[in-house]
CSV table of C-alpha atoms and ligand atoms in Angstrom, one decimal:
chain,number,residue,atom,x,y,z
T,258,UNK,CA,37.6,2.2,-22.4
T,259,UNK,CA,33.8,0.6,-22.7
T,260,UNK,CA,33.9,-2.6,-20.1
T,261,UNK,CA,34.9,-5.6,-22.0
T,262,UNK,CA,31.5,-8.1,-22.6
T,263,UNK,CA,31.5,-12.5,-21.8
T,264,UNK,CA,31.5,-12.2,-25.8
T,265,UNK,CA,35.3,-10.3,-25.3
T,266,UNK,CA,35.9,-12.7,-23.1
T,267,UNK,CA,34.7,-15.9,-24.7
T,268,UNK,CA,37.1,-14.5,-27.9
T,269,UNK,CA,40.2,-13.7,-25.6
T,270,UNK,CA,39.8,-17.4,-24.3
T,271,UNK,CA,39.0,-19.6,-27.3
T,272,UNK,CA,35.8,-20.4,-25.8
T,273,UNK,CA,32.3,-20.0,-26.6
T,274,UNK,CA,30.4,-17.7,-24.7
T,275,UNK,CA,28.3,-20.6,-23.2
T,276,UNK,CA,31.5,-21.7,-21.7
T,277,UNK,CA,31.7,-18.6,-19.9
T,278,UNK,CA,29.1,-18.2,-18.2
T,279,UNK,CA,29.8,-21.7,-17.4
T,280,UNK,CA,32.6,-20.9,-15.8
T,281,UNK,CA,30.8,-17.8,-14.3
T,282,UNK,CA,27.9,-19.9,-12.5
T,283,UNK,CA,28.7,-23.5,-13.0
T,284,UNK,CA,32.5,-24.0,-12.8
T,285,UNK,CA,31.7,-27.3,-11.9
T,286,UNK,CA,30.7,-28.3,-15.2
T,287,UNK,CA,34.0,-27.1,-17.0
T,288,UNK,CA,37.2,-28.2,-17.7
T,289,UNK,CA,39.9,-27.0,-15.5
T,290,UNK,CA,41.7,-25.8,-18.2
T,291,UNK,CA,39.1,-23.8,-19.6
T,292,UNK,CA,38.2,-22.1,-16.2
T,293,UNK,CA,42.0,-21.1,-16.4
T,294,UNK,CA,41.8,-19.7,-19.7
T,295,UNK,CA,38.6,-17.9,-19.0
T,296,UNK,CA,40.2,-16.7,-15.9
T,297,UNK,CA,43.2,-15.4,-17.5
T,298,UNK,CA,41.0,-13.8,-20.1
T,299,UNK,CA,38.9,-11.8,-17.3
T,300,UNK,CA,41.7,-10.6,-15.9
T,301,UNK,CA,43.4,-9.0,-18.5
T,302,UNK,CA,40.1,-7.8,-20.0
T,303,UNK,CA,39.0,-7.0,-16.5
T,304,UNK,CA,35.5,-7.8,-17.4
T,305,UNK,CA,33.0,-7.4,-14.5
T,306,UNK,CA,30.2,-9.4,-14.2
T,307,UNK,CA,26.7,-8.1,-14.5
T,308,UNK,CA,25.1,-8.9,-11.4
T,309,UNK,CA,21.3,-7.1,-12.4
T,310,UNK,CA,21.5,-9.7,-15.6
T,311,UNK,CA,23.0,-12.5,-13.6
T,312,UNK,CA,20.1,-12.2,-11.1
T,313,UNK,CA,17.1,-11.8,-14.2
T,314,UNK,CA,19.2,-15.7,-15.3
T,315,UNK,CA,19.7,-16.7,-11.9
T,316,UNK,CA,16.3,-16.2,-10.8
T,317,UNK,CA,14.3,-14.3,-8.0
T,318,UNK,CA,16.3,-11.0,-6.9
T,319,UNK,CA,16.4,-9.6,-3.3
T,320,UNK,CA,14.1,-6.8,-3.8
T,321,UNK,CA,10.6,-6.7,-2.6
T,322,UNK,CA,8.1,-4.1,-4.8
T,323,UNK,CA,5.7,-2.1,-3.0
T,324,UNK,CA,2.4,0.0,-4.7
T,325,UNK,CA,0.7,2.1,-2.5
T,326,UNK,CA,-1.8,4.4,-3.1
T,327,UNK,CA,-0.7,7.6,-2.2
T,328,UNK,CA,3.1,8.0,-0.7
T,329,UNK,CA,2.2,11.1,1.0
T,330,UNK,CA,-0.2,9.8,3.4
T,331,UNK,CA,1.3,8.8,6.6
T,332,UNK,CA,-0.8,5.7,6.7
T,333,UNK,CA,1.2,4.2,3.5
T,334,UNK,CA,4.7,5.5,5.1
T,335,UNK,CA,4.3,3.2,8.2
T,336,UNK,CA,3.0,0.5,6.2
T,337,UNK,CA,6.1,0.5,4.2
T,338,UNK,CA,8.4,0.6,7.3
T,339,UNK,CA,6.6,-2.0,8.5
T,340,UNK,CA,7.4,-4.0,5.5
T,341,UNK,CA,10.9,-2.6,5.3
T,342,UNK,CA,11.9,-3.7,9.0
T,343,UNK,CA,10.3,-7.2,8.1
T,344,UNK,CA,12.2,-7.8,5.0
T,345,UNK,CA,15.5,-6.5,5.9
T,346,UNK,CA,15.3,-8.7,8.9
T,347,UNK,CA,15.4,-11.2,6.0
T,348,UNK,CA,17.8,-10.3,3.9
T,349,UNK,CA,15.9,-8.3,1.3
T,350,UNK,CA,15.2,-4.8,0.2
T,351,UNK,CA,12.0,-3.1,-0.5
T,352,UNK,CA,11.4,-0.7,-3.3
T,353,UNK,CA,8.6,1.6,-2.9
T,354,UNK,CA,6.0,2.8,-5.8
T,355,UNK,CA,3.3,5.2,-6.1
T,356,UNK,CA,0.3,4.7,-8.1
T,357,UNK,CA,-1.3,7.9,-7.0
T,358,UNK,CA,-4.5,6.5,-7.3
T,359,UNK,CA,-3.8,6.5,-11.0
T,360,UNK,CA,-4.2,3.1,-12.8
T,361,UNK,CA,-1.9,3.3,-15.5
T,362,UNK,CA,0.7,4.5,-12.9
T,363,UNK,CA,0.1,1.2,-11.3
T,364,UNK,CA,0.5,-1.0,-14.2
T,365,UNK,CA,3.7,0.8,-15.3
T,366,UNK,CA,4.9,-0.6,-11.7
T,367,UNK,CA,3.7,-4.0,-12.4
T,368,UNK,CA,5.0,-4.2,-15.7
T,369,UNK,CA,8.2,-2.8,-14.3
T,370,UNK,CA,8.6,-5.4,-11.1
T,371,UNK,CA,7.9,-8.2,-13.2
T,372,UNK,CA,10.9,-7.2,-15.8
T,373,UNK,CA,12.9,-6.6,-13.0
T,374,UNK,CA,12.3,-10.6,-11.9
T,375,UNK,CA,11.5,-9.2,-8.6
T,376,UNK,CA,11.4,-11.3,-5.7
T,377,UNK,CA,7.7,-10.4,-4.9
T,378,UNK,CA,5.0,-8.0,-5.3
T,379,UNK,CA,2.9,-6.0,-2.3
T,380,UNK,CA,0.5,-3.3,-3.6
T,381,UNK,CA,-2.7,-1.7,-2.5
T,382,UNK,CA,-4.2,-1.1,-5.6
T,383,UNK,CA,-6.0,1.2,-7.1
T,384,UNK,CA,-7.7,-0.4,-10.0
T,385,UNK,CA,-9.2,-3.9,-10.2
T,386,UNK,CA,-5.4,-5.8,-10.3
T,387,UNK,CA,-6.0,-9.4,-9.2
T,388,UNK,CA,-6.4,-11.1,-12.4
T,389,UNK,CA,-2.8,-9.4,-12.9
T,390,UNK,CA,-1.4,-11.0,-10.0
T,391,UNK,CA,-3.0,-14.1,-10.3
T,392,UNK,CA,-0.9,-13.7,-13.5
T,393,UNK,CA,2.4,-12.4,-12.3
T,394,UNK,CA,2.1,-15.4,-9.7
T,395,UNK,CA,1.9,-18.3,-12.3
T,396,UNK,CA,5.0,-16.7,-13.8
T,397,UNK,CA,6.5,-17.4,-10.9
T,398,UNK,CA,6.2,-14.0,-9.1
T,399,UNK,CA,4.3,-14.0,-6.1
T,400,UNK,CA,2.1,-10.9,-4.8
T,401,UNK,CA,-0.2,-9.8,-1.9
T,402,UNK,CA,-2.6,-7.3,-1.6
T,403,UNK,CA,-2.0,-4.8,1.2
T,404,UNK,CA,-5.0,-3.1,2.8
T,405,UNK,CA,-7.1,-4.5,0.5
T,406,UNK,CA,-9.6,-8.0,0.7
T,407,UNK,CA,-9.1,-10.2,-2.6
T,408,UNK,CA,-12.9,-10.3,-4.3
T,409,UNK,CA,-12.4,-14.0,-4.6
T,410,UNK,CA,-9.6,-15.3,-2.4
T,411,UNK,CA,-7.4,-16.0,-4.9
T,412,UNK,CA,-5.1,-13.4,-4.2
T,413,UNK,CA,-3.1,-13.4,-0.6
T,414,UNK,CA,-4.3,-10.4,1.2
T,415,UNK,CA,-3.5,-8.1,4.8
T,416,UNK,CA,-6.5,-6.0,5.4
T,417,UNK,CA,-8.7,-4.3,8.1
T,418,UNK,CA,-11.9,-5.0,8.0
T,419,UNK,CA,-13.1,-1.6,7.1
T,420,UNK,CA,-17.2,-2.4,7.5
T,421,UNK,CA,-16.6,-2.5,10.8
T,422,UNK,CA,-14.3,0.4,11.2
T,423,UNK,CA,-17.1,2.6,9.1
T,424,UNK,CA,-19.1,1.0,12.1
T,425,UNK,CA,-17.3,1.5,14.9
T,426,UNK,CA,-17.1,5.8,13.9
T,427,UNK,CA,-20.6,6.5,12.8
T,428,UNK,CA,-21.6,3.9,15.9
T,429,UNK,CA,-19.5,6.0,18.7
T,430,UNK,CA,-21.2,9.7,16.8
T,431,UNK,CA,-24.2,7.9,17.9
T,432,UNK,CA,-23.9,6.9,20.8
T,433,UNK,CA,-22.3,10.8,21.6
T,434,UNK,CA,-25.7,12.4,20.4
T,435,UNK,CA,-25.5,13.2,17.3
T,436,UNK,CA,-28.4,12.5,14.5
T,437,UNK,CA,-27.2,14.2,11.3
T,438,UNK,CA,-24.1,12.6,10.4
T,439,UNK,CA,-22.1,13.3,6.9
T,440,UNK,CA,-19.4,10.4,6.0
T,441,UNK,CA,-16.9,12.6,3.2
T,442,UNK,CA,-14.5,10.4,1.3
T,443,UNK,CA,-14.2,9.4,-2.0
T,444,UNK,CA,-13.6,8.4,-5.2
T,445,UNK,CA,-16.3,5.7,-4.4
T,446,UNK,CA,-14.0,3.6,-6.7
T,447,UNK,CA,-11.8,3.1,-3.5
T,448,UNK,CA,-12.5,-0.7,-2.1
T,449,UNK,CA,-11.9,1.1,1.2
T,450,UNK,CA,-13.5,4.1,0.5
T,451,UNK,CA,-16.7,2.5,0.2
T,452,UNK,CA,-16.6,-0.5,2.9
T,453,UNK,CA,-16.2,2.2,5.5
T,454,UNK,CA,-19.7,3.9,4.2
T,455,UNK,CA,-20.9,0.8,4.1
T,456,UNK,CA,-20.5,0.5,7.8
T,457,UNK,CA,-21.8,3.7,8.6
T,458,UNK,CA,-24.9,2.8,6.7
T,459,UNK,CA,-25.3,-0.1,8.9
T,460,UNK,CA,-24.7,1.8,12.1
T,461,UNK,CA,-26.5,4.8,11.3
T,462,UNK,CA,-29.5,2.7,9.9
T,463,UNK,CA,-29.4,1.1,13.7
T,464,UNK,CA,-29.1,3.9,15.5
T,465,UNK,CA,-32.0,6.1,13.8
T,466,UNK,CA,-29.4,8.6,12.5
T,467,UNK,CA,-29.2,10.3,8.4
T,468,UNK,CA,-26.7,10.1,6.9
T,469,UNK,CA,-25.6,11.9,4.1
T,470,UNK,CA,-22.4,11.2,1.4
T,471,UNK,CA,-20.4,13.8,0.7
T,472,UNK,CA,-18.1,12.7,-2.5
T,473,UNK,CA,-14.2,14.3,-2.9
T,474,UNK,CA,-12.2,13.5,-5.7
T,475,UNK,CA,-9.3,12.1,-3.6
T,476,UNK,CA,-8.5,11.6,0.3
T,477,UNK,CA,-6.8,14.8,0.8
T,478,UNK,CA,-6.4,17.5,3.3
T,479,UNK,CA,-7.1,20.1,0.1
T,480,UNK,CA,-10.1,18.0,-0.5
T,481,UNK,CA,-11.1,17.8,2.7
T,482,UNK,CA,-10.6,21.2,3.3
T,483,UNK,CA,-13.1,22.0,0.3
T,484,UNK,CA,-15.8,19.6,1.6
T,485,UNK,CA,-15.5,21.5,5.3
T,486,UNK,CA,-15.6,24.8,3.4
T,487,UNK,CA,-18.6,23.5,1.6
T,488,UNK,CA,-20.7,22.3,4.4
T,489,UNK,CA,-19.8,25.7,7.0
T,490,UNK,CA,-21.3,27.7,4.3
T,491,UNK,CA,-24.9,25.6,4.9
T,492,UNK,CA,-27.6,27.2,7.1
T,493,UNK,CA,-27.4,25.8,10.4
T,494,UNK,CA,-30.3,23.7,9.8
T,495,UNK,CA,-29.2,22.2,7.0
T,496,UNK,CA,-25.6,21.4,8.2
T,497,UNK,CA,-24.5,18.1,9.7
T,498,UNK,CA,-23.9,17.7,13.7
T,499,UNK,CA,-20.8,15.0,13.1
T,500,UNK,CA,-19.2,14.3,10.3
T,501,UNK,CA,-17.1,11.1,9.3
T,502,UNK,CA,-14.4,11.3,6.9
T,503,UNK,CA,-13.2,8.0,5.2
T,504,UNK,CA,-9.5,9.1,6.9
T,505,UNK,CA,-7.4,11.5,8.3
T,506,UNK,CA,-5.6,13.1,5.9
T,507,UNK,CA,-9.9,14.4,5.0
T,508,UNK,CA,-10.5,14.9,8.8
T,509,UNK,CA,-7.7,17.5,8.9
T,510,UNK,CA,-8.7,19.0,6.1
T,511,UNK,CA,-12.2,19.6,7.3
T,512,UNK,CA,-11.0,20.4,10.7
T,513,UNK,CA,-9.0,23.4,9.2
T,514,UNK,CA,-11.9,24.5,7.0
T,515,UNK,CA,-14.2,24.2,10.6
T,516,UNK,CA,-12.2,25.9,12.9
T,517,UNK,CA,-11.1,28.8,10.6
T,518,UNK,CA,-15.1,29.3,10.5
T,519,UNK,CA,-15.2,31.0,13.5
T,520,UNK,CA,-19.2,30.8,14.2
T,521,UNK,CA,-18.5,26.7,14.3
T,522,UNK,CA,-17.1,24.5,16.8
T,523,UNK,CA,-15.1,21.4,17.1
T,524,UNK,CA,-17.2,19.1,18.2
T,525,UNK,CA,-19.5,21.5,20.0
T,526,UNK,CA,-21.5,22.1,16.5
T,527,UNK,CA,-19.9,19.5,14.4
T,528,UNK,CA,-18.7,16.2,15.9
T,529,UNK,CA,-15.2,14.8,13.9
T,530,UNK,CA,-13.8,11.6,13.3
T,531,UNK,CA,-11.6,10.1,10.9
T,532,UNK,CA,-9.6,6.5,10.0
T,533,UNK,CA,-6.0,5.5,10.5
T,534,UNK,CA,-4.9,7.4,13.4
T,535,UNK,CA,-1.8,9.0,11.7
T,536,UNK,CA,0.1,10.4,14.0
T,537,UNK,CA,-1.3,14.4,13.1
T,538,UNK,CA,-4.5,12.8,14.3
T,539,UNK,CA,-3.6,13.2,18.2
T,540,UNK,CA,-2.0,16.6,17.5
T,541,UNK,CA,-4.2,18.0,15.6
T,542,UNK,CA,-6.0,21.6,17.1
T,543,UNK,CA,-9.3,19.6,18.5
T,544,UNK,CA,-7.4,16.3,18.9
T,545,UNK,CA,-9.0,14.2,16.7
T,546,UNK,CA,-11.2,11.0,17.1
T,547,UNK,CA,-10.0,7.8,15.1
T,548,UNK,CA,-10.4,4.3,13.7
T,549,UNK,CA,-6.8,2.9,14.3
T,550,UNK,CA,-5.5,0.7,12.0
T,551,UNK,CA,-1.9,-1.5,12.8
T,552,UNK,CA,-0.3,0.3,9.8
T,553,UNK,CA,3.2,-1.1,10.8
T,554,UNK,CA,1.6,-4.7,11.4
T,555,UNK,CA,0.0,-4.6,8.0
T,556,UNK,CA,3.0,-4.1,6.5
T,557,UNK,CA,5.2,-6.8,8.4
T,558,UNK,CA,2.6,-9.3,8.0
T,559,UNK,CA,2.0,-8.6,4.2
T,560,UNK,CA,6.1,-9.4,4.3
T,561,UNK,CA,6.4,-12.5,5.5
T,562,UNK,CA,2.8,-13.9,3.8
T,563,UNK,CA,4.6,-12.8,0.3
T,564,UNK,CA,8.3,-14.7,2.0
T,565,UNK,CA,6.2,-18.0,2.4
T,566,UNK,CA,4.7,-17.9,-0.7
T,567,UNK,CA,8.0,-17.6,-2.9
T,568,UNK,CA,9.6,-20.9,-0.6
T,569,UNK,CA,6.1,-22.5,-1.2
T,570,UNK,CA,4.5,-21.6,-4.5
T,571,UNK,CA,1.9,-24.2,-4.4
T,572,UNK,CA,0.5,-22.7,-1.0
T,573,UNK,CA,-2.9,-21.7,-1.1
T,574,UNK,CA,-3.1,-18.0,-0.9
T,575,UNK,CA,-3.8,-16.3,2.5
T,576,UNK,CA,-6.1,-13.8,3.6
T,577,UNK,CA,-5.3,-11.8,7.5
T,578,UNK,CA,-8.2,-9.5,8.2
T,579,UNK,CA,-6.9,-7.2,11.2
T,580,UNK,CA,-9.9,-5.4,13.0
T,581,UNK,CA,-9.9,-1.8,13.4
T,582,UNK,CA,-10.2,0.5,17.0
T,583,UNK,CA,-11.7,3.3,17.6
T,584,UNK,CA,-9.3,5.9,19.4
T,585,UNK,CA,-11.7,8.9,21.4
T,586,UNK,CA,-10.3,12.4,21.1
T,587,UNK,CA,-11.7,15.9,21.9
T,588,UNK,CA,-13.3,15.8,18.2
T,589,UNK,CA,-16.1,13.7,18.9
T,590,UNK,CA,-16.9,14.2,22.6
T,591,UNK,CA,-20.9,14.7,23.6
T,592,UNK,CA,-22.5,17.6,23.9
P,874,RIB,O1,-5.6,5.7,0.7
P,874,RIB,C1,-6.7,5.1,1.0
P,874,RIB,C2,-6.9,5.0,2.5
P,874,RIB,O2,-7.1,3.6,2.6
P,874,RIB,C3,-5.8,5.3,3.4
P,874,RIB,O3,-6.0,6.6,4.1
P,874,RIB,C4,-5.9,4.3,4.4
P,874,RIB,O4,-7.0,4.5,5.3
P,874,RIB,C5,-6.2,3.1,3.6
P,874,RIB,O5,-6.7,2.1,4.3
């Protein structure tokens, strides 16, 4: 038997169906005896009420959306049980999406979210998405970027300052001897991707070292893997002493590609050191050197920044910058 509708119910009662839902959310407004009709009529029709369509009228619901980049990488599962712990704590749920890196992906989520009426949007995004947000906000929809600076402070944003964590790794290969340093990440399109180069430009430009880019389609351990392949295969004069990858999911991938090269050592011959201290980096084979970020942190603070802007929508929008450390593993130690 298909579930009666408010329409069945408006007909069973003599009512009209704006009466109904009258009687359904503002019983206050409504004649006694038509709440008792309506009553009678949704219990012999036993209509049940639609509580996804009651929540799109009613307003905001209690779920949280999520984007991240890539759900594989460990980095992106702390930063979502960060934000899960942090919402739940507050009575809402958080649903988690992956863009891939893939752009259209990542609008599909949007566009889903904001049909949904969800309660508010946390994404690190892929493409260029703040004009979207600005968007989804003055429709009432509020959304922070995660892991990612807004160009123009317009957007609310929980980030690590990744210049200085580019910095920090190419600064410590320095100061452990080493004078031909390769940084491996990529696509360059990757806000983070290319503030950690820009660090290392900055530290290797102060401490006299090259350094060299060596672009991977995406911030894998397969692509990773191919770089390390790649750069093994190079005379020895022409190969890099350390290399910095642009995170750890690359770093392990190069590791493996190093190591199963048997005439090359880890960090004899080639220095390592990646970014975001996943919890593989400090089991890795070589243990491998770092640039921590407060993954969990990132996410509870992204949480309640998005929490305060749906009570205050007329708040100007917030921007956390978290700063990076460097964690020193067997990878990277001196000669
Ligand atoms: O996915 C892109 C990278 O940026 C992640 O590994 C993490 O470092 C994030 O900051």
């Amino acid at each position: 038997m298909p579930t009666a509708s408010v329409r069945d119910v408006a007909l069973r009662a003599g009512v009209s169906v704006g009466t109904v839902s009258n009687v359904l959310n503002r019983p206050d407004r409504v004649s006694p005896d038509a709440v008792d009709r309506v009553q009678r009529a949704i219990d012999e029709l036993g209509y049940v009420r639609n509580d996804a369509a009651r929540q799109l009228r009613a307003g905001r619901s209690s779920t949280i959306g999520l984007v991240v980049l890539d759900v594989s990488n460990p980095f992106f599962a702390e930063v979502a049980r960060g934000a899960q712990e942090e919402a739940a704590g507050h009575g809402f749920t958080v649903v988690l999406g992956n863009s891939d890196e893939n752009d259209a992906r990542e609008d599909d989520y949007l566009d889903l979210f904001e049909k949904q009426r969800i309660h508010g949007v946390l994404i690190s995004p892929n493409g260029d998405v703040e004009e979207r947000l600005r968007r989804l906000r003055s429709r009432g929809t509020p959304a922070v970027l995660v892991d990612r600076r807004s160009e123009d402070a317009s957007v609310s944003s929980v980030a690590v300052d990744d210049i200085a964590g580019g910095r920090l790794a190419v600064e410590h290969l320095v100061q452990a001897g080493r004078r031909r340093i390769a940084y491996v990440g990529g696509p360059l399109t990757i806000r983070q991707v290319t503030d950690r180069l820009e660090g290392a430009r900055l530290a290797a430009a102060a401490g006299g070292a090259a350094l060299e880019v060596v672009e991977v389609s995406s911030l894998s351990v397969l692509e990773g893997r191919r770089a390390g392949e790649h750069l093994a295969a190079r005379p020895a004069g022409e190969r890099p002493d350390a290399i910095f990858a642009a995170n750890d999911l690359v770093a392990v991938g190069l590791l493996q590609a190093l190591v199963m090269q048997r005439s090359l050592r880890v960090p004899e011959d080639v220095a390592l050191v990646g970014y975001d201290d996943i919890d593989f980096a400090s089991t890795a084979v070589v243990p491998l050197t770092s640039i921590r970020q407060p993954s969990r942190l990132i996410g509870e603070t992204a949480v309640q920044i998005l929490l305060e802007e749906a009570e205050d929508p007329g708040r100007p929008p917030q921007e956390v910058v978290f700063q990076p450390e460097l964690i020193a593993r067997a990878s990277s130690a001196a000669r």
